[in-house]
Amino acid sequence: DPVQVVETRELIRELGNSHTVLLSTHQLSEASGLCNRVIILHNGIIAAQGHPAQIAERLHGANRVRIEAKGSIADVVGALKTVNGADHVHHLESIAENVHAFEITTTAQQDVRELIAPALAEANLGLVGLTRSVLNLEEVFLGITQAEPTVSTHD
């Protein structure tokens, strides 16, 4: 029942303001939306714990940036490959006529978002959108539980 789901979420959030709430679930989207700290168990062992975004960052070991740009796919890819630290550039989808979404993956420690706009401007391409991509909790869980051997990542 959608109404009860919303009410239950609100109750958990309200209780969480003054109490520790232990939520055991396989609904990872719910855990991600409700919890500021998660523990991932794999084969009865704590495989990871912490804020979902922190676990994702440690697991992925790279930064991902989604770029929406106006121009041909080839021109945008060419411009994005000039960004210092852009290890991989991937076309994700076409959004509108001559507007496309891309993802840059980088292992650089610096935030490459500030380098993207100048690279596109230099190539006379338009920047439509720019966001940092984060692994969702399902991707984190699968990455941890499918990796062998299990390694504990603690805060």
mmCIF file of N, CA, C and O in Angstrom, residues 38-140:
data_model
loop_
_atom_site.group_PDB
_atom_site.id
_atom_site.type_symbol
_atom_site.label_atom_id
_atom_site.label_comp_id
_atom_site.label_asym_id
_atom_site.label_seq_id
_atom_site.Cartn_x
_atom_site.Cartn_y
_atom_site.Cartn_z
ATOM 1 N N VAL A 38 24.959 2.237 6.769
ATOM 2 C CA VAL A 38 24.533 0.879 6.443
ATOM 3 C C VAL A 38 25.650 -0.101 6.774
ATOM 4 O O VAL A 38 26.831 0.272 6.833
ATOM 5 N N ILE A 39 25.246 -1.325 6.995
ATOM 6 C CA ILE A 39 26.190 -2.429 7.166
ATOM 7 C C ILE A 39 25.806 -3.466 6.126
ATOM 8 O O ILE A 39 24.643 -3.877 6.046
ATOM 9 N N ILE A 40 26.761 -3.877 5.327
ATOM 10 C CA ILE A 40 26.528 -4.915 4.321
ATOM 11 C C ILE A 40 27.158 -6.195 4.817
ATOM 12 O O ILE A 40 28.360 -6.243 5.097
ATOM 13 N N LEU A 41 26.321 -7.215 4.947
ATOM 14 C CA LEU A 41 26.790 -8.528 5.373
ATOM 15 C C LEU A 41 26.927 -9.424 4.158
ATOM 16 O O LEU A 41 26.076 -9.418 3.264
ATOM 17 N N HIS A 42 28.000 -10.211 4.145
ATOM 18 C CA HIS A 42 28.212 -11.186 3.076
ATOM 19 C C HIS A 42 28.755 -12.453 3.710
ATOM 20 O O HIS A 42 29.800 -12.432 4.362
ATOM 21 N N ASN A 43 28.019 -13.545 3.556
ATOM 22 C CA ASN A 43 28.394 -14.832 4.161
ATOM 23 C C ASN A 43 28.598 -14.695 5.672
ATOM 24 O O ASN A 43 29.521 -15.273 6.238
ATOM 25 N N GLY A 44 27.741 -13.894 6.308
ATOM 26 C CA GLY A 44 27.792 -13.741 7.762
ATOM 27 C C GLY A 44 28.897 -12.838 8.275
ATOM 28 O O GLY A 44 29.104 -12.729 9.477
ATOM 29 N N ILE A 45 29.612 -12.171 7.388
ATOM 30 C CA ILE A 45 30.730 -11.298 7.761
ATOM 31 C C ILE A 45 30.399 -9.875 7.322
ATOM 32 O O ILE A 45 29.843 -9.662 6.242
ATOM 33 N N ILE A 46 30.769 -8.893 8.157
ATOM 34 C CA ILE A 46 30.595 -7.495 7.759
ATOM 35 C C ILE A 46 31.559 -7.207 6.613
ATOM 36 O O ILE A 46 32.770 -7.247 6.783
ATOM 37 N N ALA A 47 30.983 -6.965 5.450
ATOM 38 C CA ALA A 47 31.799 -6.701 4.264
ATOM 39 C C ALA A 47 32.055 -5.215 4.087
ATOM 40 O O ALA A 47 33.066 -4.817 3.502
ATOM 41 N N ALA A 48 31.140 -4.375 4.562
ATOM 42 C CA ALA A 48 31.306 -2.921 4.455
ATOM 43 C C ALA A 48 30.356 -2.251 5.417
ATOM 44 O O ALA A 48 29.288 -2.794 5.731
ATOM 45 N N GLN A 49 30.749 -1.079 5.870
ATOM 46 C CA GLN A 49 29.859 -0.289 6.712
ATOM 47 C C GLN A 49 30.206 1.176 6.569
ATOM 48 O O GLN A 49 31.343 1.533 6.274
ATOM 49 N N GLY A 50 29.198 2.012 6.756
ATOM 50 C CA GLY A 50 29.382 3.451 6.660
ATOM 51 C C GLY A 50 28.244 4.070 5.882
ATOM 52 O O GLY A 50 27.231 3.436 5.594
ATOM 53 N N HIS A 51 28.405 5.331 5.514
ATOM 54 C CA HIS A 51 27.414 6.013 4.688
ATOM 55 C C HIS A 51 27.463 5.383 3.297
ATOM 56 O O HIS A 51 28.554 5.090 2.787
ATOM 57 N N PRO A 52 26.315 5.158 2.656
ATOM 58 C CA PRO A 52 26.321 4.526 1.333
ATOM 59 C C PRO A 52 27.264 5.197 0.325
ATOM 60 O O PRO A 52 27.963 4.512 -0.422
ATOM 61 N N ALA A 53 27.327 6.527 0.318
ATOM 62 C CA ALA A 53 28.206 7.228 -0.633
ATOM 63 C C ALA A 53 29.678 6.966 -0.326
ATOM 64 O O ALA A 53 30.495 6.820 -1.238
ATOM 65 N N GLN A 54 30.032 6.885 0.960
ATOM 66 C CA GLN A 54 31.427 6.610 1.338
ATOM 67 C C GLN A 54 31.826 5.198 0.928
ATOM 68 O O GLN A 54 32.931 4.973 0.438
ATOM 69 N N ILE A 55 30.925 4.246 1.137
ATOM 70 C CA ILE A 55 31.209 2.867 0.740
ATOM 71 C C ILE A 55 31.368 2.792 -0.771
ATOM 72 O O ILE A 55 32.283 2.150 -1.281
ATOM 73 N N ALA A 56 30.503 3.470 -1.488
ATOM 74 C CA ALA A 56 30.576 3.463 -2.952
ATOM 75 C C ALA A 56 31.891 4.040 -3.435
ATOM 76 O O ALA A 56 32.526 3.499 -4.343
ATOM 77 N N GLU A 57 32.341 5.125 -2.813
ATOM 78 C CA GLU A 57 33.599 5.756 -3.215
ATOM 79 C C GLU A 57 34.777 4.819 -2.979
ATOM 80 O O GLU A 57 35.658 4.688 -3.814
ATOM 81 N N ARG A 58 34.792 4.161 -1.817
ATOM 82 C CA ARG A 58 35.884 3.224 -1.521
ATOM 83 C C ARG A 58 35.853 2.029 -2.469
ATOM 84 O O ARG A 58 36.887 1.562 -2.924
ATOM 85 N N LEU A 59 34.657 1.538 -2.771
ATOM 86 C CA LEU A 59 34.518 0.375 -3.636
ATOM 87 C C LEU A 59 34.910 0.707 -5.064
ATOM 88 O O LEU A 59 35.679 -0.010 -5.692
ATOM 89 N N HIS A 60 34.366 1.787 -5.567
ATOM 90 C CA HIS A 60 34.570 2.101 -6.980
ATOM 91 C C HIS A 60 35.984 2.576 -7.255
ATOM 92 O O HIS A 60 36.548 2.282 -8.300
ATOM 93 N N GLY A 61 36.572 3.331 -6.322
ATOM 94 C CA GLY A 61 37.939 3.799 -6.498
ATOM 95 C C GLY A 61 38.093 4.800 -7.617
ATOM 96 O O GLY A 61 39.189 5.093 -8.068
ATOM 97 N N ALA A 62 36.996 5.292 -8.116
ATOM 98 C CA ALA A 62 37.057 6.250 -9.210
ATOM 99 C C ALA A 62 35.898 7.219 -9.074
ATOM 100 O O ALA A 62 34.923 6.952 -8.380
ATOM 101 N N ASN A 63 36.029 8.331 -9.749
ATOM 102 C CA ASN A 63 34.958 9.313 -9.803
ATOM 103 C C ASN A 63 34.252 9.171 -11.135
ATOM 104 O O ASN A 63 34.880 8.910 -12.157
ATOM 105 N N ARG A 64 32.942 9.337 -11.108
ATOM 106 C CA ARG A 64 32.165 9.309 -12.346
ATOM 107 C C ARG A 64 31.412 10.621 -12.461
ATOM 108 O O ARG A 64 30.848 11.102 -11.484
ATOM 109 N N VAL A 65 31.441 11.206 -13.647
ATOM 110 C CA VAL A 65 30.758 12.466 -13.891
ATOM 111 C C VAL A 65 29.870 12.293 -15.111
ATOM 112 O O VAL A 65 30.318 11.790 -16.146
ATOM 113 N N ARG A 66 28.613 12.691 -14.973
ATOM 114 C CA ARG A 66 27.684 12.672 -16.100
ATOM 115 C C ARG A 66 27.668 14.065 -16.714
ATOM 116 O O ARG A 66 27.501 15.059 -16.003
ATOM 117 N N ILE A 67 27.840 14.105 -18.024
ATOM 118 C CA ILE A 67 27.870 15.358 -18.763
ATOM 119 C C ILE A 67 26.780 15.307 -19.826
ATOM 120 O O ILE A 67 26.659 14.310 -20.539
ATOM 121 N N GLU A 68 26.008 16.360 -19.923
ATOM 122 C CA GLU A 68 25.070 16.517 -21.025
ATOM 123 C C GLU A 68 25.586 17.680 -21.852
ATOM 124 O O GLU A 68 25.793 18.773 -21.322
ATOM 125 N N ALA A 69 25.846 17.410 -23.139
ATOM 126 C CA ALA A 69 26.479 18.421 -23.982
ATOM 127 C C ALA A 69 25.802 18.486 -25.342
ATOM 128 O O ALA A 69 25.264 17.499 -25.838
ATOM 129 N N LYS A 70 25.884 19.676 -25.921
ATOM 130 C CA LYS A 70 25.317 19.911 -27.245
ATOM 131 C C LYS A 70 26.438 19.874 -28.270
ATOM 132 O O LYS A 70 27.431 20.581 -28.151
ATOM 133 N N GLY A 71 26.277 19.008 -29.269
ATOM 134 C CA GLY A 71 27.266 18.833 -30.318
ATOM 135 C C GLY A 71 27.226 17.401 -30.801
ATOM 136 O O GLY A 71 26.486 16.567 -30.268
ATOM 137 N N SER A 72 28.015 17.094 -31.799
ATOM 138 C CA SER A 72 28.044 15.719 -32.290
ATOM 139 C C SER A 72 28.723 14.818 -31.255
ATOM 140 O O SER A 72 29.562 15.279 -30.465
ATOM 141 N N ILE A 73 28.369 13.553 -31.283
ATOM 142 C CA ILE A 73 28.952 12.606 -30.335
ATOM 143 C C ILE A 73 30.473 12.601 -30.469
ATOM 144 O O ILE A 73 31.198 12.687 -29.472
ATOM 145 N N ALA A 74 30.963 12.526 -31.687
ATOM 146 C CA ALA A 74 32.410 12.464 -31.917
ATOM 147 C C ALA A 74 33.117 13.715 -31.396
ATOM 148 O O ALA A 74 34.179 13.618 -30.771
ATOM 149 N N ASP A 75 32.533 14.895 -31.642
ATOM 150 C CA ASP A 75 33.162 16.135 -31.189
ATOM 151 C C ASP A 75 33.195 16.227 -29.667
ATOM 152 O O ASP A 75 34.192 16.638 -29.076
ATOM 153 N N VAL A 76 32.082 15.850 -29.026
ATOM 154 C CA VAL A 76 32.033 15.920 -27.566
ATOM 155 C C VAL A 76 33.009 14.916 -26.964
ATOM 156 O O VAL A 76 33.765 15.246 -26.039
ATOM 157 N N VAL A 77 33.022 13.696 -27.475
ATOM 158 C CA VAL A 77 33.965 12.685 -26.967
ATOM 159 C C VAL A 77 35.394 13.191 -27.126
ATOM 160 O O VAL A 77 36.214 13.093 -26.211
ATOM 161 N N GLY A 78 35.704 13.763 -28.274
ATOM 162 C CA GLY A 78 37.045 14.297 -28.504
ATOM 163 C C GLY A 78 37.414 15.376 -27.503
ATOM 164 O O GLY A 78 38.524 15.388 -26.966
ATOM 165 N N ALA A 79 36.477 16.282 -27.225
ATOM 166 C CA ALA A 79 36.744 17.357 -26.263
ATOM 167 C C ALA A 79 36.894 16.801 -24.849
ATOM 168 O O ALA A 79 37.779 17.222 -24.100
ATOM 169 N N LEU A 80 36.059 15.845 -24.478
ATOM 170 C CA LEU A 80 36.123 15.287 -23.121
ATOM 171 C C LEU A 80 37.399 14.483 -22.894
ATOM 172 O O LEU A 80 37.913 14.435 -21.786
ATOM 173 N N LYS A 81 37.916 13.885 -23.951
ATOM 174 C CA LYS A 81 39.168 13.129 -23.813
ATOM 175 C C LYS A 81 40.366 14.033 -23.552
ATOM 176 O O LYS A 81 41.404 13.560 -23.109
ATOM 177 N N THR A 82 40.211 15.329 -23.780
ATOM 178 C CA THR A 82 41.310 16.264 -23.491
ATOM 179 C C THR A 82 41.347 16.650 -22.019
ATOM 180 O O THR A 82 42.309 17.266 -21.572
ATOM 181 N N VAL A 83 40.305 16.314 -21.274
ATOM 182 C CA VAL A 83 40.248 16.654 -19.848
ATOM 183 C C VAL A 83 41.292 15.832 -19.108
ATOM 184 O O VAL A 83 41.306 14.599 -19.192
ATOM 185 N N ASN A 84 42.184 16.521 -18.407
ATOM 186 C CA ASN A 84 43.247 15.859 -17.663
ATOM 187 C C ASN A 84 42.645 14.939 -16.605
ATOM 188 O O ASN A 84 41.876 15.370 -15.766
ATOM 189 N N GLY A 85 42.955 13.648 -16.679
ATOM 190 C CA GLY A 85 42.454 12.672 -15.718
ATOM 191 C C GLY A 85 41.252 11.891 -16.203
ATOM 192 O O GLY A 85 40.794 10.986 -15.520
ATOM 193 N N ALA A 86 40.722 12.235 -17.380
ATOM 194 C CA ALA A 86 39.573 11.494 -17.915
ATOM 195 C C ALA A 86 40.061 10.157 -18.453
ATOM 196 O O ALA A 86 40.592 10.070 -19.548
ATOM 197 N N ASP A 87 39.915 9.108 -17.646
ATOM 198 C CA ASP A 87 40.398 7.783 -18.042
ATOM 199 C C ASP A 87 39.517 7.138 -19.100
ATOM 200 O O ASP A 87 40.011 6.510 -20.023
ATOM 201 N N HIS A 88 38.217 7.293 -18.945
ATOM 202 C CA HIS A 88 37.266 6.696 -19.893
ATOM 203 C C HIS A 88 36.151 7.689 -20.167
ATOM 204 O O HIS A 88 35.635 8.313 -19.250
ATOM 205 N N VAL A 89 35.772 7.802 -21.434
ATOM 206 C CA VAL A 89 34.643 8.630 -21.838
ATOM 207 C C VAL A 89 33.657 7.696 -22.531
ATOM 208 O O VAL A 89 34.024 6.960 -23.438
ATOM 209 N N HIS A 90 32.400 7.733 -22.071
ATOM 210 C CA HIS A 90 31.400 6.802 -22.587
ATOM 211 C C HIS A 90 30.130 7.560 -22.949
ATOM 212 O O HIS A 90 29.623 8.338 -22.137
ATOM 213 N N HIS A 91 29.628 7.348 -24.163
ATOM 214 C CA HIS A 91 28.344 7.935 -24.568
ATOM 215 C C HIS A 91 27.236 7.114 -23.929
ATOM 216 O O HIS A 91 27.176 5.897 -24.083
ATOM 217 N N LEU A 92 26.342 7.782 -23.181
ATOM 218 C CA LEU A 92 25.264 7.085 -22.489
ATOM 219 C C LEU A 92 23.976 7.038 -23.299
ATOM 220 O O LEU A 92 23.362 5.978 -23.437
ATOM 221 N N GLU A 93 23.564 8.211 -23.795
ATOM 222 C CA GLU A 93 22.290 8.265 -24.511
ATOM 223 C C GLU A 93 22.164 9.587 -25.247
ATOM 224 O O GLU A 93 22.850 10.553 -24.945
ATOM 225 N N SER A 94 21.261 9.588 -26.228
ATOM 226 C CA SER A 94 20.895 10.823 -26.905
ATOM 227 C C SER A 94 19.659 11.365 -26.210
ATOM 228 O O SER A 94 18.693 10.635 -25.996
ATOM 229 N N ILE A 95 19.701 12.648 -25.849
ATOM 230 C CA ILE A 95 18.618 13.253 -25.080
ATOM 231 C C ILE A 95 17.651 14.005 -25.989
ATOM 232 O O ILE A 95 16.447 13.925 -25.836
ATOM 233 N N ALA A 96 18.200 14.742 -26.915
ATOM 234 C CA ALA A 96 17.415 15.526 -27.871
ATOM 235 C C ALA A 96 18.263 15.650 -29.122
ATOM 236 O O ALA A 96 19.385 15.133 -29.175
ATOM 237 N N GLU A 97 17.746 16.373 -30.094
ATOM 238 C CA GLU A 97 18.524 16.552 -31.312
ATOM 239 C C GLU A 97 19.832 17.257 -30.996
ATOM 240 O O GLU A 97 19.837 18.345 -30.414
ATOM 241 N N ASN A 98 20.924 16.582 -31.271
ATOM 242 C CA ASN A 98 22.272 17.110 -31.077
ATOM 243 C C ASN A 98 22.630 17.357 -29.605
ATOM 244 O O ASN A 98 23.543 18.112 -29.308
ATOM 245 N N VAL A 99 21.905 16.744 -28.663
ATOM 246 C CA VAL A 99 22.217 16.817 -27.239
ATOM 247 C C VAL A 99 22.367 15.390 -26.731
ATOM 248 O O VAL A 99 21.477 14.560 -26.909
ATOM 249 N N HIS A 100 23.509 15.118 -26.107
ATOM 250 C CA HIS A 100 23.837 13.755 -25.698
ATOM 251 C C HIS A 100 24.355 13.738 -24.260
ATOM 252 O O HIS A 100 24.908 14.717 -23.773
ATOM 253 N N ALA A 101 24.179 12.580 -23.627
ATOM 254 C CA ALA A 101 24.703 12.374 -22.275
ATOM 255 C C ALA A 101 25.925 11.471 -22.359
ATOM 256 O O ALA A 101 25.943 10.495 -23.109
ATOM 257 N N PHE A 102 26.936 11.819 -21.567
ATOM 258 C CA PHE A 102 28.198 11.078 -21.529
ATOM 259 C C PHE A 102 28.577 10.847 -20.078
ATOM 260 O O PHE A 102 28.103 11.536 -19.182
ATOM 261 N N GLU A 103 29.470 9.900 -19.869
ATOM 262 C CA GLU A 103 30.023 9.689 -18.539
ATOM 263 C C GLU A 103 31.534 9.616 -18.659
ATOM 264 O O GLU A 103 32.058 8.930 -19.529
ATOM 265 N N ILE A 104 32.203 10.355 -17.773
ATOM 266 C CA ILE A 104 33.661 10.289 -17.659
ATOM 267 C C ILE A 104 33.967 9.518 -16.391
ATOM 268 O O ILE A 104 33.375 9.781 -15.343
ATOM 269 N N THR A 105 34.872 8.578 -16.472
ATOM 270 C CA THR A 105 35.386 7.888 -15.293
ATOM 271 C C THR A 105 36.837 8.293 -15.128
ATOM 272 O O THR A 105 37.595 8.303 -16.096
ATOM 273 N N THR A 106 37.189 8.648 -13.909
ATOM 274 C CA THR A 106 38.556 9.070 -13.637
ATOM 275 C C THR A 106 39.022 8.517 -12.301
ATOM 276 O O THR A 106 38.236 8.408 -11.370
ATOM 277 N N THR A 107 40.272 8.152 -12.219
ATOM 278 C CA THR A 107 40.850 7.732 -10.946
ATOM 279 C C THR A 107 41.604 8.895 -10.303
ATOM 280 O O THR A 107 42.182 8.741 -9.247
ATOM 281 N N ALA A 108 41.565 10.048 -10.958
ATOM 282 C CA ALA A 108 42.246 11.225 -10.417
ATOM 283 C C ALA A 108 41.604 11.624 -9.098
ATOM 284 O O ALA A 108 40.393 11.521 -8.927
ATOM 285 N N GLN A 109 42.413 12.089 -8.168
ATOM 286 C CA GLN A 109 41.903 12.515 -6.875
ATOM 287 C C GLN A 109 41.182 13.855 -6.961
ATOM 288 O O GLN A 109 40.335 14.159 -6.152
ATOM 289 N N GLN A 110 41.524 14.662 -7.952
ATOM 290 C CA GLN A 110 40.884 15.958 -8.087
ATOM 291 C C GLN A 110 39.511 15.814 -8.735
ATOM 292 O O GLN A 110 39.238 14.859 -9.450
ATOM 293 N N ASP A 111 38.658 16.778 -8.479
ATOM 294 C CA ASP A 111 37.339 16.826 -9.085
ATOM 295 C C ASP A 111 37.501 17.403 -10.485
ATOM 296 O O ASP A 111 37.880 18.557 -10.653
ATOM 297 N N VAL A 112 37.222 16.599 -11.501
ATOM 298 C CA VAL A 112 37.444 17.038 -12.882
ATOM 299 C C VAL A 112 36.295 17.880 -13.432
ATOM 300 O O VAL A 112 36.393 18.396 -14.545
ATOM 301 N N ARG A 113 35.224 18.047 -12.657
ATOM 302 C CA ARG A 113 34.078 18.811 -13.166
ATOM 303 C C ARG A 113 34.464 20.217 -13.590
ATOM 304 O O ARG A 113 33.963 20.731 -14.579
ATOM 305 N N GLU A 114 35.385 20.846 -12.859
ATOM 306 C CA GLU A 114 35.770 22.217 -13.195
ATOM 307 C C GLU A 114 36.564 22.294 -14.491
ATOM 308 O O GLU A 114 36.696 23.366 -15.077
ATOM 309 N N LEU A 115 37.083 21.169 -14.989
ATOM 310 C CA LEU A 115 37.853 21.154 -16.224
ATOM 311 C C LEU A 115 36.992 20.889 -17.456
ATOM 312 O O LEU A 115 37.438 21.094 -18.586
ATOM 313 N N ILE A 116 35.764 20.433 -17.241
ATOM 314 C CA ILE A 116 34.919 20.019 -18.355
ATOM 315 C C ILE A 116 34.380 21.210 -19.145
ATOM 316 O O ILE A 116 34.432 21.221 -20.378
ATOM 317 N N ALA A 117 33.864 22.213 -18.460
ATOM 318 C CA ALA A 117 33.296 23.373 -19.158
ATOM 319 C C ALA A 117 34.320 24.046 -20.075
ATOM 320 O O ALA A 117 34.019 24.315 -21.243
ATOM 321 N N PRO A 118 35.542 24.321 -19.593
ATOM 322 C CA PRO A 118 36.524 24.940 -20.502
ATOM 323 C C PRO A 118 36.875 24.048 -21.701
ATOM 324 O O PRO A 118 37.070 24.554 -22.804
ATOM 325 N N ALA A 119 36.934 22.732 -21.496
ATOM 326 C CA ALA A 119 37.258 21.826 -22.608
ATOM 327 C C ALA A 119 36.163 21.864 -23.671
ATOM 328 O O ALA A 119 36.452 21.881 -24.875
ATOM 329 N N LEU A 120 34.908 21.885 -23.242
ATOM 330 C CA LEU A 120 33.804 21.962 -24.200
ATOM 331 C C LEU A 120 33.757 23.328 -24.863
ATOM 332 O O LEU A 120 33.532 23.430 -26.074
ATOM 333 N N ALA A 121 33.980 24.398 -24.097
ATOM 334 C CA ALA A 121 33.949 25.751 -24.659
ATOM 335 C C ALA A 121 35.041 25.936 -25.705
ATOM 336 O O ALA A 121 34.803 26.549 -26.747
ATOM 337 N N GLU A 122 36.216 25.384 -25.423
ATOM 338 C CA GLU A 122 37.327 25.500 -26.381
ATOM 339 C C GLU A 122 36.997 24.831 -27.708
ATOM 340 O O GLU A 122 37.451 25.252 -28.765
ATOM 341 N N ALA A 123 36.166 23.783 -27.661
ATOM 342 C CA ALA A 123 35.763 23.076 -28.878
ATOM 343 C C ALA A 123 34.451 23.623 -29.449
ATOM 344 O O ALA A 123 33.869 23.020 -30.358
ATOM 345 N N ASN A 124 33.988 24.770 -28.918
ATOM 346 C CA ASN A 124 32.734 25.397 -29.354
ATOM 347 C C ASN A 124 31.531 24.479 -29.202
ATOM 348 O O ASN A 124 30.666 24.414 -30.071
ATOM 349 N N LEU A 125 31.491 23.763 -28.083
ATOM 350 C CA LEU A 125 30.386 22.862 -27.769
ATOM 351 C C LEU A 125 29.667 23.388 -26.537
ATOM 352 O O LEU A 125 30.270 24.053 -25.696
ATOM 353 N N GLY A 126 28.400 23.078 -26.428
ATOM 354 C CA GLY A 126 27.612 23.591 -25.318
ATOM 355 C C GLY A 126 27.495 22.603 -24.170
ATOM 356 O O GLY A 126 27.272 21.414 -24.382
ATOM 357 N N LEU A 127 27.637 23.104 -22.953
ATOM 358 C CA LEU A 127 27.430 22.306 -21.757
ATOM 359 C C LEU A 127 25.986 22.504 -21.315
ATOM 360 O O LEU A 127 25.560 23.615 -21.028
ATOM 361 N N VAL A 128 25.227 21.396 -21.251
ATOM 362 C CA VAL A 128 23.814 21.464 -20.888
ATOM 363 C C VAL A 128 23.610 21.042 -19.434
ATOM 364 O O VAL A 128 22.798 21.600 -18.723
ATOM 365 N N GLY A 129 24.391 20.064 -18.975
ATOM 366 C CA GLY A 129 24.254 19.581 -17.606
ATOM 367 C C GLY A 129 25.514 18.885 -17.149
ATOM 368 O O GLY A 129 26.268 18.333 -17.955
ATOM 369 N N LEU A 130 25.742 18.914 -15.829
ATOM 370 C CA LEU A 130 26.948 18.325 -15.267
ATOM 371 C C LEU A 130 26.651 17.868 -13.845
ATOM 372 O O LEU A 130 26.281 18.679 -12.997
ATOM 373 N N THR A 131 26.777 16.573 -13.589
ATOM 374 C CA THR A 131 26.539 16.045 -12.247
ATOM 375 C C THR A 131 27.527 14.932 -11.942
ATOM 376 O O THR A 131 27.971 14.221 -12.837
ATOM 377 N N ARG A 132 27.843 14.815 -10.666
ATOM 378 C CA ARG A 132 28.697 13.718 -10.207
ATOM 379 C C ARG A 132 27.826 12.482 -10.070
ATOM 380 O O ARG A 132 26.769 12.530 -9.461
ATOM 381 N N SER A 133 28.249 11.389 -10.659
ATOM 382 C CA SER A 133 27.506 10.134 -10.562
ATOM 383 C C SER A 133 28.012 9.352 -9.367
ATOM 384 O O SER A 133 29.206 9.322 -9.096
ATOM 385 N N VAL A 134 27.099 8.721 -8.671
ATOM 386 C CA VAL A 134 27.453 7.914 -7.515
ATOM 387 C C VAL A 134 26.833 6.544 -7.705
ATOM 388 O O VAL A 134 25.716 6.415 -8.203
ATOM 389 N N LEU A 135 27.561 5.504 -7.332
ATOM 390 C CA LEU A 135 26.993 4.167 -7.379
ATOM 391 C C LEU A 135 25.803 4.097 -6.438
ATOM 392 O O LEU A 135 25.850 4.626 -5.333
ATOM 393 N N ASN A 136 24.726 3.442 -6.870
ATOM 394 C CA ASN A 136 23.626 3.261 -5.937
ATOM 395 C C ASN A 136 23.935 2.069 -5.033
ATOM 396 O O ASN A 136 24.873 1.310 -5.275
ATOM 397 N N LEU A 137 23.158 1.899 -3.990
ATOM 398 C CA LEU A 137 23.449 0.877 -2.995
ATOM 399 C C LEU A 137 23.380 -0.531 -3.588
ATOM 400 O O LEU A 137 24.120 -1.414 -3.162
ATOM 401 N N GLU A 138 22.537 -0.743 -4.573
ATOM 402 C CA GLU A 138 22.485 -2.059 -5.221
ATOM 403 C C GLU A 138 23.801 -2.355 -5.947
ATOM 404 O O GLU A 138 24.322 -3.463 -5.874
ATOM 405 N N GLU A 139 24.342 -1.358 -6.657
ATOM 406 C CA GLU A 139 25.627 -1.540 -7.343
ATOM 407 C C GLU A 139 26.738 -1.803 -6.332
ATOM 408 O O GLU A 139 27.617 -2.630 -6.563
ATOM 409 N N VAL A 140 26.697 -1.094 -5.207
ATOM 410 C CA VAL A 140 27.690 -1.281 -4.158
ATOM 411 C C VAL A 140 27.597 -2.704 -3.614
ATOM 412 O O VAL A 140 28.597 -3.408 -3.495
#
